Amino acid sequence: MPLKDFLSDNPGIKKFIHRLLIPENEARPRLWVKWLVNPFFHRRGKGTVIRRRVRMDVLPFSPFSLGDHSIIEDFSTVNNGVGAVVIGRHSLIGIGNVIIGPVTIGDHVIIAQHVTISGLNHGYKDINTPISLQKVTTAHVSVGDACWIGANAVITAGTNIGRHVVVAAGAVVTRDVPPYSVVAGNPARVIKKYDPGQQDWISVKQSGV
């Protein structure tokens, strides 16, 4: 039986191990996990940089990987507590980003400052239970190769962004984005698409995301 399934079937043991790894009511792992456990479970490619002021809330339960020559800038937070975080090669995670798995980011991706990408949602439907005590749900987020995500954008759970997409600054992406397009607004809408016939980016009057 896989360890994850075993722990799911034994909540008492799961809670005990959880407390060994993470202080109560916190998301950040204990220092001994960061220093002695994570290096054996998580992959960092050659030439990678994780700046000193990055908050790495990563645990051995879910994968975390950072591809060759990718960089995570200061004041960012990376959290794989509820799902894997996989970042490709030659990608830049800008200053102050928040990335909460399950998230996959492709190769040669530029993510500007203060972007939030989250595969997590909090439950809220039970009005007799505080939202903070309800179960979370997850839905995988993917960002394709060669994308540019503008500053202060938000990419919500379950969305898939195609290859070579530009997400404008401040956009809130709530639905899938087709490849070779530009999206803007809240909720984000397609405002340009690449036309292979004209070999140019053409404005779209009415959105189609």
mmCIF file with all atom_site columns, C-alpha atoms in Angstrom:
data_model
loop_
_atom_site.group_PDB
_atom_site.id
_atom_site.type_symbol
_atom_site.label_atom_id
_atom_site.label_alt_id
_atom_site.label_comp_id
_atom_site.label_asym_id
_atom_site.label_entity_id
_atom_site.label_seq_id
_atom_site.pdbx_PDB_ins_code
_atom_site.Cartn_x
_atom_site.Cartn_y
_atom_site.Cartn_z
_atom_site.occupancy
_atom_site.B_iso_or_equiv
_atom_site.pdbx_formal_charge
_atom_site.auth_seq_id
_atom_site.auth_comp_id
_atom_site.auth_asym_id
_atom_site.auth_atom_id
_atom_site.pdbx_PDB_model_num
ATOM 1   C CA . MET A 1 1   ? 0.000   0.000  0.000   1.00 0.00 ? 1   MET A CA 1
ATOM 2   C CA . PRO A 1 2   ? 1.412   3.435  -0.919  1.00 0.00 ? 2   PRO A CA 1
ATOM 3   C CA . LEU A 1 3   ? 2.367   5.608  2.065   1.00 0.00 ? 3   LEU A CA 1
ATOM 4   C CA . LYS A 1 4   ? -0.175  8.264  1.108   1.00 0.00 ? 4   LYS A CA 1
ATOM 5   C CA . ASP A 1 5   ? -3.021  5.708  1.102   1.00 0.00 ? 5   ASP A CA 1
ATOM 6   C CA . PHE A 1 6   ? -1.818  4.211  4.388   1.00 0.00 ? 6   PHE A CA 1
ATOM 7   C CA . LEU A 1 7   ? -1.875  7.603  6.077   1.00 0.00 ? 7   LEU A CA 1
ATOM 8   C CA . SER A 1 8   ? -5.325  8.381  4.674   1.00 0.00 ? 8   SER A CA 1
ATOM 9   C CA . ASP A 1 9   ? -6.619  5.154  6.204   1.00 0.00 ? 9   ASP A CA 1
ATOM 10  C CA . ASN A 1 10  ? -4.989  5.900  9.579   1.00 0.00 ? 10  ASN A CA 1
ATOM 11  C CA . PRO A 1 11  ? -5.877  9.484  10.586  1.00 0.00 ? 11  PRO A CA 1
ATOM 12  C CA . GLY A 1 12  ? -4.279  9.159  14.035  1.00 0.00 ? 12  GLY A CA 1
ATOM 13  C CA . ILE A 1 13  ? -0.903  8.219  12.574  1.00 0.00 ? 13  ILE A CA 1
ATOM 14  C CA . LYS A 1 14  ? -1.303  10.881 9.900   1.00 0.00 ? 14  LYS A CA 1
ATOM 15  C CA . LYS A 1 15  ? -1.924  13.557 12.533  1.00 0.00 ? 15  LYS A CA 1
ATOM 16  C CA . PHE A 1 16  ? 1.103   12.438 14.552  1.00 0.00 ? 16  PHE A CA 1
ATOM 17  C CA . ILE A 1 17  ? 3.415   12.530 11.547  1.00 0.00 ? 17  ILE A CA 1
ATOM 18  C CA . HIS A 1 18  ? 1.950   15.856 10.479  1.00 0.00 ? 18  HIS A CA 1
ATOM 19  C CA . ARG A 1 19  ? 2.860   17.359 13.855  1.00 0.00 ? 19  ARG A CA 1
ATOM 20  C CA . LEU A 1 20  ? 6.409   16.004 13.526  1.00 0.00 ? 20  LEU A CA 1
ATOM 21  C CA . LEU A 1 21  ? 6.768   17.742 10.175  1.00 0.00 ? 21  LEU A CA 1
ATOM 22  C CA . ILE A 1 22  ? 4.820   20.987 10.724  1.00 0.00 ? 22  ILE A CA 1
ATOM 23  C CA . PRO A 1 23  ? 4.073   23.015 13.893  1.00 0.00 ? 23  PRO A CA 1
ATOM 24  C CA . GLU A 1 24  ? 0.380   23.149 14.797  1.00 0.00 ? 24  GLU A CA 1
ATOM 25  C CA . ASN A 1 25  ? -1.679  25.689 12.836  1.00 0.00 ? 25  ASN A CA 1
ATOM 26  C CA . GLU A 1 26  ? 1.199   26.474 10.494  1.00 0.00 ? 26  GLU A CA 1
ATOM 27  C CA . ALA A 1 27  ? 2.079   25.646 6.888   1.00 0.00 ? 27  ALA A CA 1
ATOM 28  C CA . ARG A 1 28  ? 5.854   26.034 7.084   1.00 0.00 ? 28  ARG A CA 1
ATOM 29  C CA . PRO A 1 29  ? 7.747   22.769 7.712   1.00 0.00 ? 29  PRO A CA 1
ATOM 30  C CA . ARG A 1 30  ? 10.119  22.408 10.642  1.00 0.00 ? 30  ARG A CA 1
ATOM 31  C CA . LEU A 1 31  ? 13.771  23.195 9.964   1.00 0.00 ? 31  LEU A CA 1
ATOM 32  C CA . TRP A 1 32  ? 14.854  19.556 10.262  1.00 0.00 ? 32  TRP A CA 1
ATOM 33  C CA . VAL A 1 33  ? 12.434  18.685 7.440   1.00 0.00 ? 33  VAL A CA 1
ATOM 34  C CA . LYS A 1 34  ? 13.841  21.456 5.259   1.00 0.00 ? 34  LYS A CA 1
ATOM 35  C CA . TRP A 1 35  ? 17.453  20.483 5.893   1.00 0.00 ? 35  TRP A CA 1
ATOM 36  C CA . LEU A 1 36  ? 17.376  16.698 6.285   1.00 0.00 ? 36  LEU A CA 1
ATOM 37  C CA . VAL A 1 37  ? 14.299  15.368 4.494   1.00 0.00 ? 37  VAL A CA 1
ATOM 38  C CA . ASN A 1 38  ? 13.292  17.548 1.538   1.00 0.00 ? 38  ASN A CA 1
ATOM 39  C CA . PRO A 1 39  ? 16.635  17.344 -0.319  1.00 0.00 ? 39  PRO A CA 1
ATOM 40  C CA . PHE A 1 40  ? 16.083  13.592 -0.751  1.00 0.00 ? 40  PHE A CA 1
ATOM 41  C CA . PHE A 1 41  ? 12.511  13.923 -2.067  1.00 0.00 ? 41  PHE A CA 1
ATOM 42  C CA . HIS A 1 42  ? 12.587  17.033 -4.233  1.00 0.00 ? 42  HIS A CA 1
ATOM 43  C CA . ARG A 1 43  ? 14.461  17.697 -7.459  1.00 0.00 ? 43  ARG A CA 1
ATOM 44  C CA . ARG A 1 44  ? 16.396  20.819 -8.341  1.00 0.00 ? 44  ARG A CA 1
ATOM 45  C CA . GLY A 1 45  ? 18.079  20.962 -11.740 1.00 0.00 ? 45  GLY A CA 1
ATOM 46  C CA . LYS A 1 46  ? 21.477  22.414 -12.504 1.00 0.00 ? 46  LYS A CA 1
ATOM 47  C CA . GLY A 1 47  ? 21.896  26.162 -12.312 1.00 0.00 ? 47  GLY A CA 1
ATOM 48  C CA . THR A 1 48  ? 18.711  26.730 -10.305 1.00 0.00 ? 48  THR A CA 1
ATOM 49  C CA . VAL A 1 49  ? 18.391  29.646 -7.882  1.00 0.00 ? 49  VAL A CA 1
ATOM 50  C CA . ILE A 1 50  ? 16.038  29.934 -4.911  1.00 0.00 ? 50  ILE A CA 1
ATOM 51  C CA . ARG A 1 51  ? 16.645  33.313 -3.294  1.00 0.00 ? 51  ARG A CA 1
ATOM 52  C CA . ARG A 1 52  ? 17.295  33.496 0.439   1.00 0.00 ? 52  ARG A CA 1
ATOM 53  C CA . ARG A 1 53  ? 13.994  35.208 1.276   1.00 0.00 ? 53  ARG A CA 1
ATOM 54  C CA . VAL A 1 54  ? 11.772  32.673 -0.489  1.00 0.00 ? 54  VAL A CA 1
ATOM 55  C CA . ARG A 1 55  ? 9.331   30.870 1.795   1.00 0.00 ? 55  ARG A CA 1
ATOM 56  C CA . MET A 1 56  ? 9.452   27.195 0.830   1.00 0.00 ? 56  MET A CA 1
ATOM 57  C CA . ASP A 1 57  ? 6.441   25.490 2.424   1.00 0.00 ? 57  ASP A CA 1
ATOM 58  C CA . VAL A 1 58  ? 7.290   22.181 0.814   1.00 0.00 ? 58  VAL A CA 1
ATOM 59  C CA . LEU A 1 59  ? 6.919   18.727 2.320   1.00 0.00 ? 59  LEU A CA 1
ATOM 60  C CA . PRO A 1 60  ? 7.943   15.215 1.266   1.00 0.00 ? 60  PRO A CA 1
ATOM 61  C CA . PHE A 1 61  ? 4.312   14.073 0.769   1.00 0.00 ? 61  PHE A CA 1
ATOM 62  C CA . SER A 1 62  ? 3.975   15.774 -2.628  1.00 0.00 ? 62  SER A CA 1
ATOM 63  C CA . PRO A 1 63  ? 6.541   16.420 -5.364  1.00 0.00 ? 63  PRO A CA 1
ATOM 64  C CA . PHE A 1 64  ? 8.381   19.674 -5.826  1.00 0.00 ? 64  PHE A CA 1
ATOM 65  C CA . SER A 1 65  ? 10.769  20.134 -8.731  1.00 0.00 ? 65  SER A CA 1
ATOM 66  C CA . LEU A 1 66  ? 12.594  23.090 -10.243 1.00 0.00 ? 66  LEU A CA 1
ATOM 67  C CA . GLY A 1 67  ? 13.976  22.668 -13.751 1.00 0.00 ? 67  GLY A CA 1
ATOM 68  C CA . ASP A 1 68  ? 17.441  23.592 -14.973 1.00 0.00 ? 68  ASP A CA 1
ATOM 69  C CA . HIS A 1 69  ? 18.370  27.282 -14.786 1.00 0.00 ? 69  HIS A CA 1
ATOM 70  C CA . SER A 1 70  ? 15.047  28.363 -13.275 1.00 0.00 ? 70  SER A CA 1
ATOM 71  C CA . ILE A 1 71  ? 14.852  31.044 -10.589 1.00 0.00 ? 71  ILE A CA 1
ATOM 72  C CA . ILE A 1 72  ? 12.492  31.760 -7.702  1.00 0.00 ? 72  ILE A CA 1
ATOM 73  C CA . GLU A 1 73  ? 12.867  35.365 -6.580  1.00 0.00 ? 73  GLU A CA 1
ATOM 74  C CA . ASP A 1 74  ? 12.712  36.834 -3.060  1.00 0.00 ? 74  ASP A CA 1
ATOM 75  C CA . PHE A 1 75  ? 9.502   37.070 -1.026  1.00 0.00 ? 75  PHE A CA 1
ATOM 76  C CA . SER A 1 76  ? 7.767   34.331 -3.005  1.00 0.00 ? 76  SER A CA 1
ATOM 77  C CA . THR A 1 77  ? 5.943   31.436 -1.345  1.00 0.00 ? 77  THR A CA 1
ATOM 78  C CA . VAL A 1 78  ? 5.833   27.917 -2.757  1.00 0.00 ? 78  VAL A CA 1
ATOM 79  C CA . ASN A 1 79  ? 3.477   25.429 -1.105  1.00 0.00 ? 79  ASN A CA 1
ATOM 80  C CA . ASN A 1 80  ? 3.014   21.778 -2.074  1.00 0.00 ? 80  ASN A CA 1
ATOM 81  C CA . GLY A 1 81  ? 1.014   20.807 0.992   1.00 0.00 ? 81  GLY A CA 1
ATOM 82  C CA . VAL A 1 82  ? -2.085  19.832 -1.003  1.00 0.00 ? 82  VAL A CA 1
ATOM 83  C CA . GLY A 1 83  ? -0.536  19.150 -4.404  1.00 0.00 ? 83  GLY A CA 1
ATOM 84  C CA . ALA A 1 84  ? 2.649   18.927 -6.413  1.00 0.00 ? 84  ALA A CA 1
ATOM 85  C CA . VAL A 1 85  ? 4.470   22.010 -7.661  1.00 0.00 ? 85  VAL A CA 1
ATOM 86  C CA . VAL A 1 86  ? 6.449   21.339 -10.844 1.00 0.00 ? 86  VAL A CA 1
ATOM 87  C CA . ILE A 1 87  ? 8.379   24.169 -12.505 1.00 0.00 ? 87  ILE A CA 1
ATOM 88  C CA . GLY A 1 88  ? 10.107  23.650 -15.838 1.00 0.00 ? 88  GLY A CA 1
ATOM 89  C CA . ARG A 1 89  ? 13.437  24.791 -17.265 1.00 0.00 ? 89  ARG A CA 1
ATOM 90  C CA . HIS A 1 90  ? 14.586  28.388 -17.764 1.00 0.00 ? 90  HIS A CA 1
ATOM 91  C CA . SER A 1 91  ? 11.534  29.783 -15.981 1.00 0.00 ? 91  SER A CA 1
ATOM 92  C CA . LEU A 1 92  ? 11.372  32.832 -13.727 1.00 0.00 ? 92  LEU A CA 1
ATOM 93  C CA . ILE A 1 93  ? 9.148   33.035 -10.662 1.00 0.00 ? 93  ILE A CA 1
ATOM 94  C CA . GLY A 1 94  ? 9.090   36.762 -9.926  1.00 0.00 ? 94  GLY A CA 1
ATOM 95  C CA . ILE A 1 95  ? 9.287   38.711 -6.682  1.00 0.00 ? 95  ILE A CA 1
ATOM 96  C CA . GLY A 1 96  ? 6.418   38.066 -4.271  1.00 0.00 ? 96  GLY A CA 1
ATOM 97  C CA . ASN A 1 97  ? 4.696   35.251 -6.167  1.00 0.00 ? 97  ASN A CA 1
ATOM 98  C CA . VAL A 1 98  ? 2.450   32.759 -4.357  1.00 0.00 ? 98  VAL A CA 1
ATOM 99  C CA . ILE A 1 99  ? 2.287   29.276 -5.880  1.00 0.00 ? 99  ILE A CA 1
ATOM 100 C CA . ILE A 1 100 ? 0.089   26.671 -4.194  1.00 0.00 ? 100 ILE A CA 1
ATOM 101 C CA . GLY A 1 101 ? -0.118  23.232 -5.763  1.00 0.00 ? 101 GLY A CA 1
ATOM 102 C CA . PRO A 1 102 ? -1.230  21.287 -7.617  1.00 0.00 ? 102 PRO A CA 1
ATOM 103 C CA . VAL A 1 103 ? 0.487   23.479 -10.212 1.00 0.00 ? 103 VAL A CA 1
ATOM 104 C CA . THR A 1 104 ? 2.619   22.727 -13.264 1.00 0.00 ? 104 THR A CA 1
ATOM 105 C CA . ILE A 1 105 ? 4.590   25.533 -14.922 1.00 0.00 ? 105 ILE A CA 1
ATOM 106 C CA . GLY A 1 106 ? 6.295   24.886 -18.248 1.00 0.00 ? 106 GLY A CA 1
ATOM 107 C CA . ASP A 1 107 ? 9.656   25.845 -19.727 1.00 0.00 ? 107 ASP A CA 1
ATOM 108 C CA . HIS A 1 108 ? 10.750  29.414 -20.513 1.00 0.00 ? 108 HIS A CA 1
ATOM 109 C CA . VAL A 1 109 ? 7.886   30.936 -18.543 1.00 0.00 ? 109 VAL A CA 1
ATOM 110 C CA . ILE A 1 110 ? 8.132   34.496 -17.209 1.00 0.00 ? 110 ILE A CA 1
ATOM 111 C CA . ILE A 1 111 ? 6.018   35.236 -14.151 1.00 0.00 ? 111 ILE A CA 1
ATOM 112 C CA . ALA A 1 112 ? 6.199   38.874 -13.089 1.00 0.00 ? 112 ALA A CA 1
ATOM 113 C CA . GLN A 1 113 ? 5.784   40.333 -9.596  1.00 0.00 ? 113 GLN A CA 1
ATOM 114 C CA . HIS A 1 114 ? 3.083   39.476 -7.045  1.00 0.00 ? 114 HIS A CA 1
ATOM 115 C CA . VAL A 1 115 ? 1.298   36.822 -9.095  1.00 0.00 ? 115 VAL A CA 1
ATOM 116 C CA . THR A 1 116 ? -0.887  34.211 -7.376  1.00 0.00 ? 116 THR A CA 1
ATOM 117 C CA . ILE A 1 117 ? -1.296  30.755 -8.895  1.00 0.00 ? 117 ILE A CA 1
ATOM 118 C CA . SER A 1 118 ? -3.320  28.399 -6.727  1.00 0.00 ? 118 SER A CA 1
ATOM 119 C CA . GLY A 1 119 ? -4.759  24.948 -7.218  1.00 0.00 ? 119 GLY A CA 1
ATOM 120 C CA . LEU A 1 120 ? -6.542  25.157 -3.850  1.00 0.00 ? 120 LEU A CA 1
ATOM 121 C CA . ASN A 1 121 ? -10.015 26.315 -2.873  1.00 0.00 ? 121 ASN A CA 1
ATOM 122 C CA . HIS A 1 122 ? -11.601 26.505 0.573   1.00 0.00 ? 122 HIS A CA 1
ATOM 123 C CA . GLY A 1 123 ? -14.950 24.868 1.182   1.00 0.00 ? 123 GLY A CA 1
ATOM 124 C CA . TYR A 1 124 ? -17.737 27.263 2.207   1.00 0.00 ? 124 TYR A CA 1
ATOM 125 C CA . LYS A 1 125 ? -21.101 25.573 1.585   1.00 0.00 ? 125 LYS A CA 1
ATOM 126 C CA . ASP A 1 126 ? -21.787 24.442 5.169   1.00 0.00 ? 126 ASP A CA 1
ATOM 127 C CA . ILE A 1 127 ? -23.080 27.628 6.803   1.00 0.00 ? 127 ILE A CA 1
ATOM 128 C CA . ASN A 1 128 ? -22.841 26.042 10.277  1.00 0.00 ? 128 ASN A CA 1
ATOM 129 C CA . THR A 1 129 ? -19.077 25.514 10.036  1.00 0.00 ? 129 THR A CA 1
ATOM 130 C CA . PRO A 1 130 ? -16.465 28.264 9.738   1.00 0.00 ? 130 PRO A CA 1
ATOM 131 C CA . ILE A 1 131 ? -14.857 28.297 6.314   1.00 0.00 ? 131 ILE A CA 1
ATOM 132 C CA . SER A 1 132 ? -11.454 27.850 7.955   1.00 0.00 ? 132 SER A CA 1
ATOM 133 C CA . LEU A 1 133 ? -12.618 24.460 9.320   1.00 0.00 ? 133 LEU A CA 1
ATOM 134 C CA . GLN A 1 134 ? -14.169 23.114 6.117   1.00 0.00 ? 134 GLN A CA 1
ATOM 135 C CA . LYS A 1 135 ? -12.332 20.775 3.789   1.00 0.00 ? 135 LYS A CA 1
ATOM 136 C CA . VAL A 1 136 ? -10.259 22.231 0.998   1.00 0.00 ? 136 VAL A CA 1
ATOM 137 C CA . THR A 1 137 ? -10.614 21.124 -2.594  1.00 0.00 ? 137 THR A CA 1
ATOM 138 C CA . THR A 1 138 ? -7.932  21.055 -5.253  1.00 0.00 ? 138 THR A CA 1
ATOM 139 C CA . ALA A 1 139 ? -7.891  21.309 -9.048  1.00 0.00 ? 139 ALA A CA 1
ATOM 140 C CA . HIS A 1 140 ? -4.707  21.220 -11.088 1.00 0.00 ? 140 HIS A CA 1
ATOM 141 C CA . VAL A 1 141 ? -3.411  24.414 -12.719 1.00 0.00 ? 141 VAL A CA 1
ATOM 142 C CA . SER A 1 142 ? -1.105  24.292 -15.732 1.00 0.00 ? 142 SER A CA 1
ATOM 143 C CA . VAL A 1 143 ? 0.848   27.085 -17.395 1.00 0.00 ? 143 VAL A CA 1
ATOM 144 C CA . GLY A 1 144 ? 2.209   26.150 -20.814 1.00 0.00 ? 144 GLY A CA 1
ATOM 145 C CA . ASP A 1 145 ? 5.674   26.742 -22.210 1.00 0.00 ? 145 ASP A CA 1
ATOM 146 C CA . ALA A 1 146 ? 6.851   30.232 -23.185 1.00 0.00 ? 146 ALA A CA 1
ATOM 147 C CA . CYS A 1 147 ? 4.089   32.131 -21.360 1.00 0.00 ? 147 CYS A CA 1
ATOM 148 C CA . TRP A 1 148 ? 4.318   35.589 -19.814 1.00 0.00 ? 148 TRP A CA 1
ATOM 149 C CA . ILE A 1 149 ? 2.170   36.236 -16.755 1.00 0.00 ? 149 ILE A CA 1
ATOM 150 C CA . GLY A 1 150 ? 1.899   39.943 -15.910 1.00 0.00 ? 150 GLY A CA 1
ATOM 151 C CA . ALA A 1 151 ? 2.237   41.523 -12.480 1.00 0.00 ? 151 ALA A CA 1
ATOM 152 C CA . ASN A 1 152 ? -0.573  41.037 -9.936  1.00 0.00 ? 152 ASN A CA 1
ATOM 153 C CA . ALA A 1 153 ? -2.373  38.452 -12.064 1.00 0.00 ? 153 ALA A CA 1
ATOM 154 C CA . VAL A 1 154 ? -4.379  35.689 -10.357 1.00 0.00 ? 154 VAL A CA 1
ATOM 155 C CA . ILE A 1 155 ? -4.738  32.209 -11.856 1.00 0.00 ? 155 ILE A CA 1
ATOM 156 C CA . THR A 1 156 ? -7.426  30.167 -10.135 1.00 0.00 ? 156 THR A CA 1
ATOM 157 C CA . ALA A 1 157 ? -7.769  26.447 -9.464  1.00 0.00 ? 157 ALA A CA 1
ATOM 158 C CA . GLY A 1 158 ? -8.530  24.162 -12.391 1.00 0.00 ? 158 GLY A CA 1
ATOM 159 C CA . THR A 1 159 ? -7.419  26.497 -15.171 1.00 0.00 ? 159 THR A CA 1
ATOM 160 C CA . ASN A 1 160 ? -5.124  25.544 -18.029 1.00 0.00 ? 160 ASN A CA 1
ATOM 161 C CA . ILE A 1 161 ? -3.120  28.147 -19.895 1.00 0.00 ? 161 ILE A CA 1
ATOM 162 C CA . GLY A 1 162 ? -1.874  27.175 -23.336 1.00 0.00 ? 162 GLY A CA 1
ATOM 163 C CA . ARG A 1 163 ? 1.511   27.685 -24.912 1.00 0.00 ? 163 ARG A CA 1
ATOM 164 C CA . HIS A 1 164 ? 2.849   31.208 -25.589 1.00 0.00 ? 164 HIS A CA 1
ATOM 165 C CA . VAL A 1 165 ? 0.047   33.018 -23.790 1.00 0.00 ? 165 VAL A CA 1
ATOM 166 C CA . VAL A 1 166 ? 0.278   36.524 -22.386 1.00 0.00 ? 166 VAL A CA 1
ATOM 167 C CA . VAL A 1 167 ? -1.772  37.190 -19.253 1.00 0.00 ? 167 VAL A CA 1
ATOM 168 C CA . ALA A 1 168 ? -2.061  40.951 -18.772 1.00 0.00 ? 168 ALA A CA 1
ATOM 169 C CA . ALA A 1 169 ? -1.176  42.623 -15.489 1.00 0.00 ? 169 ALA A CA 1
ATOM 170 C CA . GLY A 1 170 ? -3.990  42.365 -12.944 1.00 0.00 ? 170 GLY A CA 1
ATOM 171 C CA . ALA A 1 171 ? -5.969  39.771 -14.915 1.00 0.00 ? 171 ALA A CA 1
ATOM 172 C CA . VAL A 1 172 ? -7.970  37.121 -13.043 1.00 0.00 ? 172 VAL A CA 1
ATOM 173 C CA . VAL A 1 173 ? -7.946  33.865 -15.001 1.00 0.00 ? 173 VAL A CA 1
ATOM 174 C CA . THR A 1 174 ? -10.939 31.685 -14.149 1.00 0.00 ? 174 THR A CA 1
ATOM 175 C CA . ARG A 1 175 ? -11.227 29.573 -17.330 1.00 0.00 ? 175 ARG A CA 1
ATOM 176 C CA . ASP A 1 176 ? -8.895  27.817 -19.747 1.00 0.00 ? 176 ASP A CA 1
ATOM 177 C CA . VAL A 1 177 ? -6.875  30.022 -22.095 1.00 0.00 ? 177 VAL A CA 1
ATOM 178 C CA . PRO A 1 178 ? -6.128  28.840 -25.663 1.00 0.00 ? 178 PRO A CA 1
ATOM 179 C CA . PRO A 1 179 ? -2.530  28.876 -26.897 1.00 0.00 ? 179 PRO A CA 1
ATOM 180 C CA . TYR A 1 180 ? -1.087  31.904 -28.719 1.00 0.00 ? 180 TYR A CA 1
ATOM 181 C CA . SER A 1 181 ? -3.480  34.400 -27.204 1.00 0.00 ? 181 SER A CA 1
ATOM 182 C CA . VAL A 1 182 ? -3.496  37.456 -24.956 1.00 0.00 ? 182 VAL A CA 1
ATOM 183 C CA . VAL A 1 183 ? -5.993  37.717 -22.097 1.00 0.00 ? 183 VAL A CA 1
ATOM 184 C CA . ALA A 1 184 ? -6.885  40.650 -19.858 1.00 0.00 ? 184 ALA A CA 1
ATOM 185 C CA . GLY A 1 185 ? -9.511  41.737 -17.355 1.00 0.00 ? 185 GLY A CA 1
ATOM 186 C CA . ASN A 1 186 ? -11.533 40.264 -14.493 1.00 0.00 ? 186 ASN A CA 1
ATOM 187 C CA . PRO A 1 187 ? -12.605 37.676 -15.395 1.00 0.00 ? 187 PRO A CA 1
ATOM 188 C CA . ALA A 1 188 ? -9.925  37.384 -18.065 1.00 0.00 ? 188 ALA A CA 1
ATOM 189 C CA . ARG A 1 189 ? -11.040 37.462 -21.708 1.00 0.00 ? 189 ARG A CA 1
ATOM 190 C CA . VAL A 1 190 ? -9.142  36.926 -24.944 1.00 0.00 ? 190 VAL A CA 1
ATOM 191 C CA . ILE A 1 191 ? -8.252  40.277 -26.477 1.00 0.00 ? 191 ILE A CA 1
ATOM 192 C CA . LYS A 1 192 ? -5.755  39.076 -29.105 1.00 0.00 ? 192 LYS A CA 1
ATOM 193 C CA . LYS A 1 193 ? -4.963  35.882 -30.976 1.00 0.00 ? 193 LYS A CA 1
ATOM 194 C CA . TYR A 1 194 ? -2.095  34.956 -33.251 1.00 0.00 ? 194 TYR A CA 1
ATOM 195 C CA . ASP A 1 195 ? -3.218  34.415 -36.861 1.00 0.00 ? 195 ASP A CA 1
ATOM 196 C CA . PRO A 1 196 ? -0.800  32.062 -38.682 1.00 0.00 ? 196 PRO A CA 1
ATOM 197 C CA . GLY A 1 197 ? -2.129  33.176 -42.047 1.00 0.00 ? 197 GLY A CA 1
ATOM 198 C CA . GLN A 1 198 ? -1.420  36.846 -41.413 1.00 0.00 ? 198 GLN A CA 1
ATOM 199 C CA . GLN A 1 199 ? 1.554   36.025 -39.193 1.00 0.00 ? 199 GLN A CA 1
ATOM 200 C CA . ASP A 1 200 ? 0.385   38.683 -36.781 1.00 0.00 ? 200 ASP A CA 1
ATOM 201 C CA . TRP A 1 201 ? -1.490  39.152 -33.511 1.00 0.00 ? 201 TRP A CA 1
ATOM 202 C CA . ILE A 1 202 ? -5.100  40.140 -34.261 1.00 0.00 ? 202 ILE A CA 1
ATOM 203 C CA . SER A 1 203 ? -7.415  41.935 -31.850 1.00 0.00 ? 203 SER A CA 1
ATOM 204 C CA . VAL A 1 204 ? -10.531 40.073 -30.767 1.00 0.00 ? 204 VAL A CA 1
ATOM 205 C CA . LYS A 1 205 ? -13.585 42.293 -30.245 1.00 0.00 ? 205 LYS A CA 1
ATOM 206 C CA . GLN A 1 206 ? -15.613 39.784 -28.275 1.00 0.00 ? 206 GLN A CA 1
ATOM 207 C CA . SER A 1 207 ? -13.868 37.400 -25.921 1.00 0.00 ? 207 SER A CA 1
ATOM 208 C CA . GLY A 1 208 ? -13.792 33.674 -26.374 1.00 0.00 ? 208 GLY A CA 1
ATOM 209 C CA . VAL A 1 209 ? -12.039 32.176 -23.356 1.00 0.00 ? 209 VAL A CA 1
#
